[in-house]
PDB file of C-alpha atoms and ligand atoms in Angstrom:
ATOM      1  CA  UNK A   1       0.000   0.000   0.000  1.00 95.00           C
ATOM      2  CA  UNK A   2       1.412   3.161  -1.192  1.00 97.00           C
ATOM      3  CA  UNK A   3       0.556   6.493   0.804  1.00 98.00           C
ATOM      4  CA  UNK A   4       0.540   9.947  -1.254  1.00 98.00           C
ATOM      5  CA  UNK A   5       0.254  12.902   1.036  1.00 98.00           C
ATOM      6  CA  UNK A   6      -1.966  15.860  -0.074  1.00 98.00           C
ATOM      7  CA  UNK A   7      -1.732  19.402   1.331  1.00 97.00           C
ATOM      8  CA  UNK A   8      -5.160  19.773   1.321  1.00 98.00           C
ATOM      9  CA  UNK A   9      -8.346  18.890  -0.372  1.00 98.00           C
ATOM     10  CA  UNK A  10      -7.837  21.066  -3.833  1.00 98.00           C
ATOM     11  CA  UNK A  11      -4.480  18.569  -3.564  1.00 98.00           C
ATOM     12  CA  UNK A  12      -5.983  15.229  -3.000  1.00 98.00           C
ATOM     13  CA  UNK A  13      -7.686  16.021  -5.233  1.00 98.00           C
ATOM     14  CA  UNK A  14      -5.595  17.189  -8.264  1.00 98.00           C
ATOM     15  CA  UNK A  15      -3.151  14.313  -7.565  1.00 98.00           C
ATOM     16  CA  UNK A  16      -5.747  11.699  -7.963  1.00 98.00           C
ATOM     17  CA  UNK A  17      -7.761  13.026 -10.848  1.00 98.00           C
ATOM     18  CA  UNK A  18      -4.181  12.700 -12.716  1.00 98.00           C
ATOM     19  CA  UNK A  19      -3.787   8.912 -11.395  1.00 98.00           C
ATOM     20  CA  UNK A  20      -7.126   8.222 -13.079  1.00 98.00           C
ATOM     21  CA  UNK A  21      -6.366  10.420 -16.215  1.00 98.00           C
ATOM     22  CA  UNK A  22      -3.104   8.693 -16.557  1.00 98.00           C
ATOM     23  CA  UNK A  23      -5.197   5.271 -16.635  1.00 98.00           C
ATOM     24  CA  UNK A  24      -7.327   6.384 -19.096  1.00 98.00           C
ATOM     25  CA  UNK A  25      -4.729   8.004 -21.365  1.00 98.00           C
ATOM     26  CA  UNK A  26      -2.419   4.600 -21.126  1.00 98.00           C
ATOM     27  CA  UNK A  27      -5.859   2.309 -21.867  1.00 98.00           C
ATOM     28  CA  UNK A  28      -8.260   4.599 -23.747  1.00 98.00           C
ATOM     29  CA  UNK A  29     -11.073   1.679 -23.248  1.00 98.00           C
ATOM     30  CA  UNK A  30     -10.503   0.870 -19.804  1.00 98.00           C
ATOM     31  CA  UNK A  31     -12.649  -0.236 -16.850  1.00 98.00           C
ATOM     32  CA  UNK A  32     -12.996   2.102 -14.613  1.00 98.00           C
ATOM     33  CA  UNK A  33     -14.823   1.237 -10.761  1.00 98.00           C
ATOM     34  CA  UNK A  34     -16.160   4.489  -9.420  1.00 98.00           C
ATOM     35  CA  UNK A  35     -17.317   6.136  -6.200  1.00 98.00           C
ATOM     36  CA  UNK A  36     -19.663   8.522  -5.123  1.00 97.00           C
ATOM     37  CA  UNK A  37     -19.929  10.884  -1.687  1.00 95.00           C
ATOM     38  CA  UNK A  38     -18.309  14.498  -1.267  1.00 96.00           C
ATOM     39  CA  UNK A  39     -14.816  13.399  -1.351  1.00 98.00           C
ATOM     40  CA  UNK A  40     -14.400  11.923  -5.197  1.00 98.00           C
ATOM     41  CA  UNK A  41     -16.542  15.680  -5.807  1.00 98.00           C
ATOM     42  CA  UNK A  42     -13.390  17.727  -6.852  1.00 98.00           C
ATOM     43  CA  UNK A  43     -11.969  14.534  -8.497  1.00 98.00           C
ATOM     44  CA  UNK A  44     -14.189  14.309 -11.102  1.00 98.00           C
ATOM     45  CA  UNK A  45     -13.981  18.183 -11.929  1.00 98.00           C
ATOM     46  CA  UNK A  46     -10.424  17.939 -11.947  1.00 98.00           C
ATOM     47  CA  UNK A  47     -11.278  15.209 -15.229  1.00 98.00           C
ATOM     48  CA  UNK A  48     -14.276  16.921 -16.495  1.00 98.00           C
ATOM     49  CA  UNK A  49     -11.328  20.099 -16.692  1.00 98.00           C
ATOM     50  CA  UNK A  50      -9.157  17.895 -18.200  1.00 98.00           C
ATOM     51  CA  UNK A  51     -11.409  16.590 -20.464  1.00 98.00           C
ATOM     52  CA  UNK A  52     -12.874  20.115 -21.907  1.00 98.00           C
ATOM     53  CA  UNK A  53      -9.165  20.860 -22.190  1.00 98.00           C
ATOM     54  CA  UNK A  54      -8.703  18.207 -24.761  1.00 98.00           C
ATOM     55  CA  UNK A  55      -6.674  16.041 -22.380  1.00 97.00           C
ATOM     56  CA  UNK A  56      -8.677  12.988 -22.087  1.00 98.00           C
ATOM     57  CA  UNK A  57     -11.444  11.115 -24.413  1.00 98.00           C
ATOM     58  CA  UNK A  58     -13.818   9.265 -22.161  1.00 98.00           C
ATOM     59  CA  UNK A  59     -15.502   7.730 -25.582  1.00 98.00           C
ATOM     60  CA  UNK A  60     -14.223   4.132 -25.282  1.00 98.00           C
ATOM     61  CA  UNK A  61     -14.438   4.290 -21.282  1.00 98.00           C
ATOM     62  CA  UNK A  62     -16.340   1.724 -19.539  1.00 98.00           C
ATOM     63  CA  UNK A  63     -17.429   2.093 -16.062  1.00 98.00           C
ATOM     64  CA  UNK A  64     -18.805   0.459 -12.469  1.00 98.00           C
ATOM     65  CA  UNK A  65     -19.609   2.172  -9.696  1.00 98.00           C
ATOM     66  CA  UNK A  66     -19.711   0.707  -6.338  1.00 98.00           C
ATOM     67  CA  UNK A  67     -22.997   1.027  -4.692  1.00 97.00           C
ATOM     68  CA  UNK A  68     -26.425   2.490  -5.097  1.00 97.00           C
ATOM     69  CA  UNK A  69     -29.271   3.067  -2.151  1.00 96.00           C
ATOM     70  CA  UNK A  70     -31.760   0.318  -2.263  1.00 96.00           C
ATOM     71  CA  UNK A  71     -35.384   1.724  -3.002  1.00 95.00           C
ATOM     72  CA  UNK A  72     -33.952   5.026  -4.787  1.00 95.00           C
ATOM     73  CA  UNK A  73     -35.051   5.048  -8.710  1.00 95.00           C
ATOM     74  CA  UNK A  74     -31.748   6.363 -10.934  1.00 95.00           C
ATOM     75  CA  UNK A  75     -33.394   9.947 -11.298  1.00 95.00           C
ATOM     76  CA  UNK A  76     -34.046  10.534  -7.381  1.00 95.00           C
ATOM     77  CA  UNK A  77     -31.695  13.030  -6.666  1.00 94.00           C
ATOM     78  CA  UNK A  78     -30.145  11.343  -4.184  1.00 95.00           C
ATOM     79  CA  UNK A  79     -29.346   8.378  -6.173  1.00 97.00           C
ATOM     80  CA  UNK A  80     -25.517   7.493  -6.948  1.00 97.00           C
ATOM     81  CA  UNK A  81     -26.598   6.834 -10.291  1.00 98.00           C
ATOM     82  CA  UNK A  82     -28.037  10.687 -10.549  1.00 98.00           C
ATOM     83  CA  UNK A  83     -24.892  11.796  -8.761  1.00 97.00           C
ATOM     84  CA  UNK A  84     -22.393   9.928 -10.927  1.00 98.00           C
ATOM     85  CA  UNK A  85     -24.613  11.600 -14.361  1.00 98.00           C
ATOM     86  CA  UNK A  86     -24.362  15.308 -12.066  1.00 98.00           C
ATOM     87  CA  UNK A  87     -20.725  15.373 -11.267  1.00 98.00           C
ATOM     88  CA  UNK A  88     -19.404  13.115 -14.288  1.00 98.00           C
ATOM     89  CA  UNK A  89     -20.862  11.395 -16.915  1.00 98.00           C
ATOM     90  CA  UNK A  90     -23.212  14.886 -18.477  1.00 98.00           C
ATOM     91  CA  UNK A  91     -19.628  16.447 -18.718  1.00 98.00           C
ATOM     92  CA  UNK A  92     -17.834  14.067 -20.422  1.00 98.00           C
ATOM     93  CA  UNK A  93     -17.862  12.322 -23.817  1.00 98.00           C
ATOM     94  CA  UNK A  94     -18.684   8.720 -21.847  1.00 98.00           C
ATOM     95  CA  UNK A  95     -21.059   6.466 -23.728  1.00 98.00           C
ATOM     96  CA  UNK A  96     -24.182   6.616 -20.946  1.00 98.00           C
ATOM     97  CA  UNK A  97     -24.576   2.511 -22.155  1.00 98.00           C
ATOM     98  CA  UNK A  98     -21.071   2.026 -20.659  1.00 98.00           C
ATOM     99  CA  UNK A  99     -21.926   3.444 -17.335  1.00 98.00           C
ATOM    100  CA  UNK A 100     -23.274   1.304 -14.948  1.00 98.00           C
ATOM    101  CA  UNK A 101     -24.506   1.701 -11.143  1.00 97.00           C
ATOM    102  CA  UNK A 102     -26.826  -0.810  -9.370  1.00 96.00           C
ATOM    103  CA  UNK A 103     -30.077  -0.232  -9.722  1.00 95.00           C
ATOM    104  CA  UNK A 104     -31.727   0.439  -7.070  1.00 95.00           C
ATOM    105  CA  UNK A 105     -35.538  -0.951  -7.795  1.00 96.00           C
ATOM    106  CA  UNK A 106     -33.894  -3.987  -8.876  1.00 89.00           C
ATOM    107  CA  UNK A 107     -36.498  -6.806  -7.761  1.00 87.00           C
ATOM    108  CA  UNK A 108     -34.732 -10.327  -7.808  1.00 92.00           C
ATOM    109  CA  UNK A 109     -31.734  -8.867  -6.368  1.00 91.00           C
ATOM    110  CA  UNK A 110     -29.748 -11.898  -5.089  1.00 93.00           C
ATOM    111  CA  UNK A 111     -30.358 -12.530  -9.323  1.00 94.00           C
ATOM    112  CA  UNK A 112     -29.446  -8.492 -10.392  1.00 93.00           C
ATOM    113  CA  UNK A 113     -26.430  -8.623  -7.877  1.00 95.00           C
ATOM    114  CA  UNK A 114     -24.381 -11.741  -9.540  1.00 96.00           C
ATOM    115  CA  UNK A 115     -25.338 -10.497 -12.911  1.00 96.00           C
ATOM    116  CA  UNK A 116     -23.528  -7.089 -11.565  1.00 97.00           C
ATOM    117  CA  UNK A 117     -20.538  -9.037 -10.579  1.00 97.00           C
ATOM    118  CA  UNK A 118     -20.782 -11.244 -14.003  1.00 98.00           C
ATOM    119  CA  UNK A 119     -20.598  -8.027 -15.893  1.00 98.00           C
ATOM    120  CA  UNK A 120     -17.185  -6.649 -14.204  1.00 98.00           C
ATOM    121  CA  UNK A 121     -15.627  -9.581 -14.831  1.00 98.00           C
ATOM    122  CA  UNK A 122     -16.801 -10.145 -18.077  1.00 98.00           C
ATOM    123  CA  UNK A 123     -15.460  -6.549 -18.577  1.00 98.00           C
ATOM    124  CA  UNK A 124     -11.938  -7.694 -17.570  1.00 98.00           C
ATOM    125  CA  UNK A 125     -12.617  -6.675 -13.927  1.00 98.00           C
ATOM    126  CA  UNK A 126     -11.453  -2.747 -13.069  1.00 98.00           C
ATOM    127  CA  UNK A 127      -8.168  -1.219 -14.626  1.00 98.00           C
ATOM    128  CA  UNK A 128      -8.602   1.175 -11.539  1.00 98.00           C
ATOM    129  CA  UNK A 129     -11.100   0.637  -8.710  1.00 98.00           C
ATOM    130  CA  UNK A 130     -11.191   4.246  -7.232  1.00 98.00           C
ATOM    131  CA  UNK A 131     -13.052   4.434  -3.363  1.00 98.00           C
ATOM    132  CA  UNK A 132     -13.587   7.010  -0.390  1.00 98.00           C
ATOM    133  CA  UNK A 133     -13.879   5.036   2.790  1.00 98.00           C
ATOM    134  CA  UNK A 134     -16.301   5.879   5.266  1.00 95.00           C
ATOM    135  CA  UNK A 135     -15.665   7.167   8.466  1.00 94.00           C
ATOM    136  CA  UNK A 136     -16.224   3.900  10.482  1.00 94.00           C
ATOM    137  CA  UNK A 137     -13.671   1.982   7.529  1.00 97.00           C
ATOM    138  CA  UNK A 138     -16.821   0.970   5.498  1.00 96.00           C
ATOM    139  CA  UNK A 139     -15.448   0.910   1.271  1.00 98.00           C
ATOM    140  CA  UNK A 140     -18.522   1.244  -0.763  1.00 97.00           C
ATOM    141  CA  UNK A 141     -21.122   0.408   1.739  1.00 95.00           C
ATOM    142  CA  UNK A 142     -19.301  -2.798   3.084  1.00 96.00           C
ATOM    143  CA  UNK A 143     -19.953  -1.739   6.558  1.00 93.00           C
ATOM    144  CA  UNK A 144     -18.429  -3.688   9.504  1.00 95.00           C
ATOM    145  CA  UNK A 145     -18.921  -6.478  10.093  1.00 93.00           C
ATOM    146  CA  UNK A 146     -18.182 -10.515  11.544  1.00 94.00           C
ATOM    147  CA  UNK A 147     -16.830 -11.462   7.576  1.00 95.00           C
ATOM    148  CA  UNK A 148     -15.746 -10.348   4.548  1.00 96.00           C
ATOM    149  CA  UNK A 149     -18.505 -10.673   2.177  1.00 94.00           C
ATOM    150  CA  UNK A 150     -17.035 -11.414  -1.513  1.00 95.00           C
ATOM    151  CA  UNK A 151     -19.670 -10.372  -4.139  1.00 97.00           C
ATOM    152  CA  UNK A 152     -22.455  -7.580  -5.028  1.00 97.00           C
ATOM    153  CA  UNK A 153     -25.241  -7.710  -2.400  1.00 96.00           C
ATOM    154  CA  UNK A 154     -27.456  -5.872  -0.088  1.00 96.00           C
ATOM    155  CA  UNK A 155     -26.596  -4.872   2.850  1.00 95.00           C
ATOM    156  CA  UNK A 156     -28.292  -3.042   6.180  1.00 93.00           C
ATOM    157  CA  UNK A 157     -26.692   0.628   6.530  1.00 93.00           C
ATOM    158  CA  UNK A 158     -25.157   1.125  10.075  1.00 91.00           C
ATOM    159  CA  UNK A 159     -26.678   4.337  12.290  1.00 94.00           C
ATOM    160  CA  UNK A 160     -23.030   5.818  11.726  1.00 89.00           C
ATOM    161  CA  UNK A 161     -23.383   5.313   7.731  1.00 90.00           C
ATOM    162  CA  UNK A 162     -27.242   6.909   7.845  1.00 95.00           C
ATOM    163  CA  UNK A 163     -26.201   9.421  10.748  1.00 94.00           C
ATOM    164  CA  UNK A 164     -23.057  10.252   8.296  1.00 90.00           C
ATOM    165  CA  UNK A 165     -24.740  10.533   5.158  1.00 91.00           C
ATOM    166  CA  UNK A 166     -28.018  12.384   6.341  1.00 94.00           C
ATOM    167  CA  UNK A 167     -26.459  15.671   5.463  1.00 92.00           C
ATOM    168  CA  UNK A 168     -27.683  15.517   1.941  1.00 91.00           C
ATOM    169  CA  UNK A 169     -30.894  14.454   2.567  1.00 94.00           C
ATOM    170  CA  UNK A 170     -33.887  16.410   4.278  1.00 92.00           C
ATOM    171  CA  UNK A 171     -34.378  14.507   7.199  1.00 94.00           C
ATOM    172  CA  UNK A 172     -32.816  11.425   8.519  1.00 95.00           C
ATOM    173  CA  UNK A 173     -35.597   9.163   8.000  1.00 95.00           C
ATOM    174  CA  UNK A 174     -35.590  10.056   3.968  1.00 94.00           C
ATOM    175  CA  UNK A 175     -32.001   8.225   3.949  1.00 95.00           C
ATOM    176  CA  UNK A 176     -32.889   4.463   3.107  1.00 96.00           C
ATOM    177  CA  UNK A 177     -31.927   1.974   5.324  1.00 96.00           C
ATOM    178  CA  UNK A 178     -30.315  -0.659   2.834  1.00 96.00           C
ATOM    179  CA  UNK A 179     -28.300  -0.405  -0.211  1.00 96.00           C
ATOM    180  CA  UNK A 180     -26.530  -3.014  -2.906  1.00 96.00           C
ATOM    181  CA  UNK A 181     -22.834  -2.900  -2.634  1.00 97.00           C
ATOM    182  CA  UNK A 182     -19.989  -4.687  -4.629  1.00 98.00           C
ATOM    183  CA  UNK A 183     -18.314  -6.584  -2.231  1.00 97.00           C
ATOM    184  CA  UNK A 184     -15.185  -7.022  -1.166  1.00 98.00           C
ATOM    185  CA  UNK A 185     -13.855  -9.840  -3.596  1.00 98.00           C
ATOM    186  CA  UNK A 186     -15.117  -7.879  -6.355  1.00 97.00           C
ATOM    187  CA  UNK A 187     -13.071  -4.642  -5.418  1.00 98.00           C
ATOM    188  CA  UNK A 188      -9.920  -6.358  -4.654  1.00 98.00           C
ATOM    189  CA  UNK A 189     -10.257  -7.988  -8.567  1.00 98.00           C
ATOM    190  CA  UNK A 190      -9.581  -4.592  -9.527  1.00 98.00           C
ATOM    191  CA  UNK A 191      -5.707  -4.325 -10.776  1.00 98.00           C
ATOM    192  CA  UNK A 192      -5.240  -0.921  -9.395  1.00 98.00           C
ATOM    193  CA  UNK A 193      -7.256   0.712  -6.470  1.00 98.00           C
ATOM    194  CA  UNK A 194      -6.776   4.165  -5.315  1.00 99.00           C
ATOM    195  CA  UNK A 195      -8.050   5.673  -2.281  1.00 99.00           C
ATOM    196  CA  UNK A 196      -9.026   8.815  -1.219  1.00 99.00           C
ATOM    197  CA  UNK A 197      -9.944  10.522   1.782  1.00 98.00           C
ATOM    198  CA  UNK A 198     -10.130  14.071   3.366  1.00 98.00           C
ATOM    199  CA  UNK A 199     -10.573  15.879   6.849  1.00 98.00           C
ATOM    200  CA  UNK A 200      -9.659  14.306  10.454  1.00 97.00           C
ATOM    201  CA  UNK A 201     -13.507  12.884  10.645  1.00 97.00           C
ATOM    202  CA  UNK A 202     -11.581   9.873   8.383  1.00 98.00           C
ATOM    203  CA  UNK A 203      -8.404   9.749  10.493  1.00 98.00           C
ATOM    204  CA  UNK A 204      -8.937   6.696  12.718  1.00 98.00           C
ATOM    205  CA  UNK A 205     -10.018   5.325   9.667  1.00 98.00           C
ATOM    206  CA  UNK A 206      -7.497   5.935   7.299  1.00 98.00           C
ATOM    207  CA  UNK A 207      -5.073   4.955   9.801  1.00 98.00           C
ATOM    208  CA  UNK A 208      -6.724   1.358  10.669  1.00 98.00           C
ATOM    209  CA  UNK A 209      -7.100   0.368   6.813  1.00 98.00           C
ATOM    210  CA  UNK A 210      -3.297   1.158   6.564  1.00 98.00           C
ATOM    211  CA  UNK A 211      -1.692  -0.027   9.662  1.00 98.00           C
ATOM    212  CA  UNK A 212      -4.231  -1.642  11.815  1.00 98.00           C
ATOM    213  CA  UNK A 213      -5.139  -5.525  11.545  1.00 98.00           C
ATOM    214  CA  UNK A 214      -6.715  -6.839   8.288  1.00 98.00           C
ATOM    215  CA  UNK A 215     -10.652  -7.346  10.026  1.00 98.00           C
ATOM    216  CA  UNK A 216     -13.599  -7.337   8.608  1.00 97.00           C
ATOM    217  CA  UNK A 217     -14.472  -4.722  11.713  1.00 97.00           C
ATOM    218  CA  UNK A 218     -12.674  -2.308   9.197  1.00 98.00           C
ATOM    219  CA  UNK A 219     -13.381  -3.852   6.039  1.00 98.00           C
ATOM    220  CA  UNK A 220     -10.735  -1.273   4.056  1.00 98.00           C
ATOM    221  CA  UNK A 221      -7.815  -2.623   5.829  1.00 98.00           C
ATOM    222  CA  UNK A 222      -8.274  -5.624   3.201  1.00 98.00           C
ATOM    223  CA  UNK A 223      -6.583  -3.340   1.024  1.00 98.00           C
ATOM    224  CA  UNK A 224      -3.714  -4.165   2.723  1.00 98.00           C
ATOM    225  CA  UNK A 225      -3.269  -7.557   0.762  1.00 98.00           C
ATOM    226  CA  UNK A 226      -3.983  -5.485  -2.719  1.00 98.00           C
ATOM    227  CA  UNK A 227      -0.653  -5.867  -4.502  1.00 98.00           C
ATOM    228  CA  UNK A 228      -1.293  -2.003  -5.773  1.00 98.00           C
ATOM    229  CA  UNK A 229      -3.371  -0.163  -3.955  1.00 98.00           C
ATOM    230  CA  UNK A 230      -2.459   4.044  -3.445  1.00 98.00           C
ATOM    231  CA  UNK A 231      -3.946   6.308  -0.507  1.00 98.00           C
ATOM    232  CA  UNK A 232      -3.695   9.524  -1.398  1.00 98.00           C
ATOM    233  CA  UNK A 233      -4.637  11.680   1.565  1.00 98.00           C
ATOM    234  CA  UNK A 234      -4.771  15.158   2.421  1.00 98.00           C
ATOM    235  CA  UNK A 235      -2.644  16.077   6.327  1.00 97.00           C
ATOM    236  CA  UNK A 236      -5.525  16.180   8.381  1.00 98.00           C
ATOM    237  CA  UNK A 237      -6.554  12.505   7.001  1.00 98.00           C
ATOM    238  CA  UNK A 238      -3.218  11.125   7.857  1.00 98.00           C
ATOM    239  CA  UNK A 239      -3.032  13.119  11.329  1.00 98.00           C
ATOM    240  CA  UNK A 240      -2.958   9.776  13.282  1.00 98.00           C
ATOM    241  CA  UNK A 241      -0.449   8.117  10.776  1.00 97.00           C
ATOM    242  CA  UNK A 242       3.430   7.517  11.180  1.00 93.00           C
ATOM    243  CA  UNK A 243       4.931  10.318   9.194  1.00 84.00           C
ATOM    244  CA  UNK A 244       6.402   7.855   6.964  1.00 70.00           C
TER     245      UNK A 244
HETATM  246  C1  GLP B 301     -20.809   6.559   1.346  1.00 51.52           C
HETATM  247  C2  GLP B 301     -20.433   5.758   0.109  1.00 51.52           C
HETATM  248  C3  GLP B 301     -18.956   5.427   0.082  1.00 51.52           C
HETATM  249  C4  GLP B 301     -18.151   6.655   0.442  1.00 51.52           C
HETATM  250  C5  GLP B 301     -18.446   7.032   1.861  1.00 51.52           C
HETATM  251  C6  GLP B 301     -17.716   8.284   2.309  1.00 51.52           C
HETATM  252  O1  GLP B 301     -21.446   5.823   2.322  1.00 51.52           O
HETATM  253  N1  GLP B 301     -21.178   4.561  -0.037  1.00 51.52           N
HETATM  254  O2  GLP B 301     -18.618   4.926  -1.198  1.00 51.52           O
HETATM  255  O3  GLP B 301     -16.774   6.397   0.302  1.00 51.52           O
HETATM  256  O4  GLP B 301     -19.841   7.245   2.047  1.00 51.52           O
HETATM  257  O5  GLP B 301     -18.400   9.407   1.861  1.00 51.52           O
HETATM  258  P1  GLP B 301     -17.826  10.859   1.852  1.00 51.52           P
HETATM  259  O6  GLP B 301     -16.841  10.912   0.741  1.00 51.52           O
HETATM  260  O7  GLP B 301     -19.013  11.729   1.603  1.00 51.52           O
HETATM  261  O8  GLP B 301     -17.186  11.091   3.171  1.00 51.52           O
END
């Protein structure tokens, strides 16, 4: 696991909106896994800048994202499929039939999630799997738990997850109480991963995927095992971290 230090935010995320641009300039039709939430935010401007600068062509791009909340239709504006179209995807010259999120209404899930995972690897599984982690470790919405759970499936959001993510909704009883995650077999398939985080609300956390034991109590510290897998993290994210 390689750590990148970032001054601040603006710097996190610069540095890895260049990893991913990198990828997609070295493999123009490359798999990309994607994340949502406010951290990959100023990522994904960084590459729609890049891209209306001529820099990047997203045309051949395929991509998955992580997670979606169960019970939320794509155009709910809460959705990770609406935010991923918002912050990405309307900006860019991506082919919308190469995006893919979980749907949210899908009915036979235990069916929908396998077909999810079927797809990746039928893709060639992620050139670059890129994640925030959640304050209590969670990576897409893998929360903590007694196992690691290997493939796409649903999964009961912890208070801390809904307490956390209630900010962008009205109240705390609109945020839904389950969502479909890729799990964490499917993320380590990926060839690259990169990880991003910001503020000291992730310290504990960044610090416990990269140094504490490999538990499915802190389900990023898998990442651990990835043979390349890149933190990039701004100071106050790497407060409780050895300085090198
Ligand atoms: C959500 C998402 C994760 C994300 C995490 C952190 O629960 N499912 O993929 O990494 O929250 O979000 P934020 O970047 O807003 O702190």
């Amino acid at each position: 696991m390689r750590i990148v230090r970032a001054k601040n935010y603006d710097d996190m995320s610069r540095k890895a909106a260049n990893i991913i641009a990198a990828q997609v300039t070295l493999k123009p039709d490359c798999v990309l896994g994607l994340a949502t939430g406010s951290t990959p935010i100023g990522t994904y401007k960084n590459l729609v800048a890049a891209y209306e600068a001529g820099d990047l062509d997203f045309s051949q791009v395929k991509t998955y994202n992580l997670d979606e909340y169960r019970g939320l239709p794509g155009d709910h504006d809460q959705s990770y499929r609406y935010f991923m179209n918002v912050n990405l995807f309307d900006h860019v010259n991506i082919d919308k039939a190469n995006t893919h999120v979980p749907d949210g209404l899908m009915e036979d899930y235990e069916a929908a999630c396998a077909a999810y995972d079927a797809a990746v690897a039928a893709a060639g599984h992620q050139d670059l799997q890129l994640l925030g982690i959640g304050n209590n470790g969670h990576i897409g919405f893998n929360e903590p738990c007694d196992s690691f759970i290997k493939g796409t499936h649903c999964v009961d959001l912890t208070e801390s997850t809904i307490q956390a993510n209630s900010r962008l909704f009205d109240s705390i009883d609109d945020v839904p109480r389950q969502a479909y995650t890729m799990g964490i077999g499917t993320i380590m398939a990926a060839k690259s991963v990169l990880v991003i985080a910001n503020g000291d609300a992730k310290a504990q956390a960044v610090h416990d995927m990269c140094f504490g034991p490999i538990v499915p109590s802190c389900p990023a510290s898998i990442l651990q095992l990835h043979p390349n897998c890149v933190v990039v993290a701004d100071e106050a994210a790497l407060a409780l971290c050895p300085a090198e």
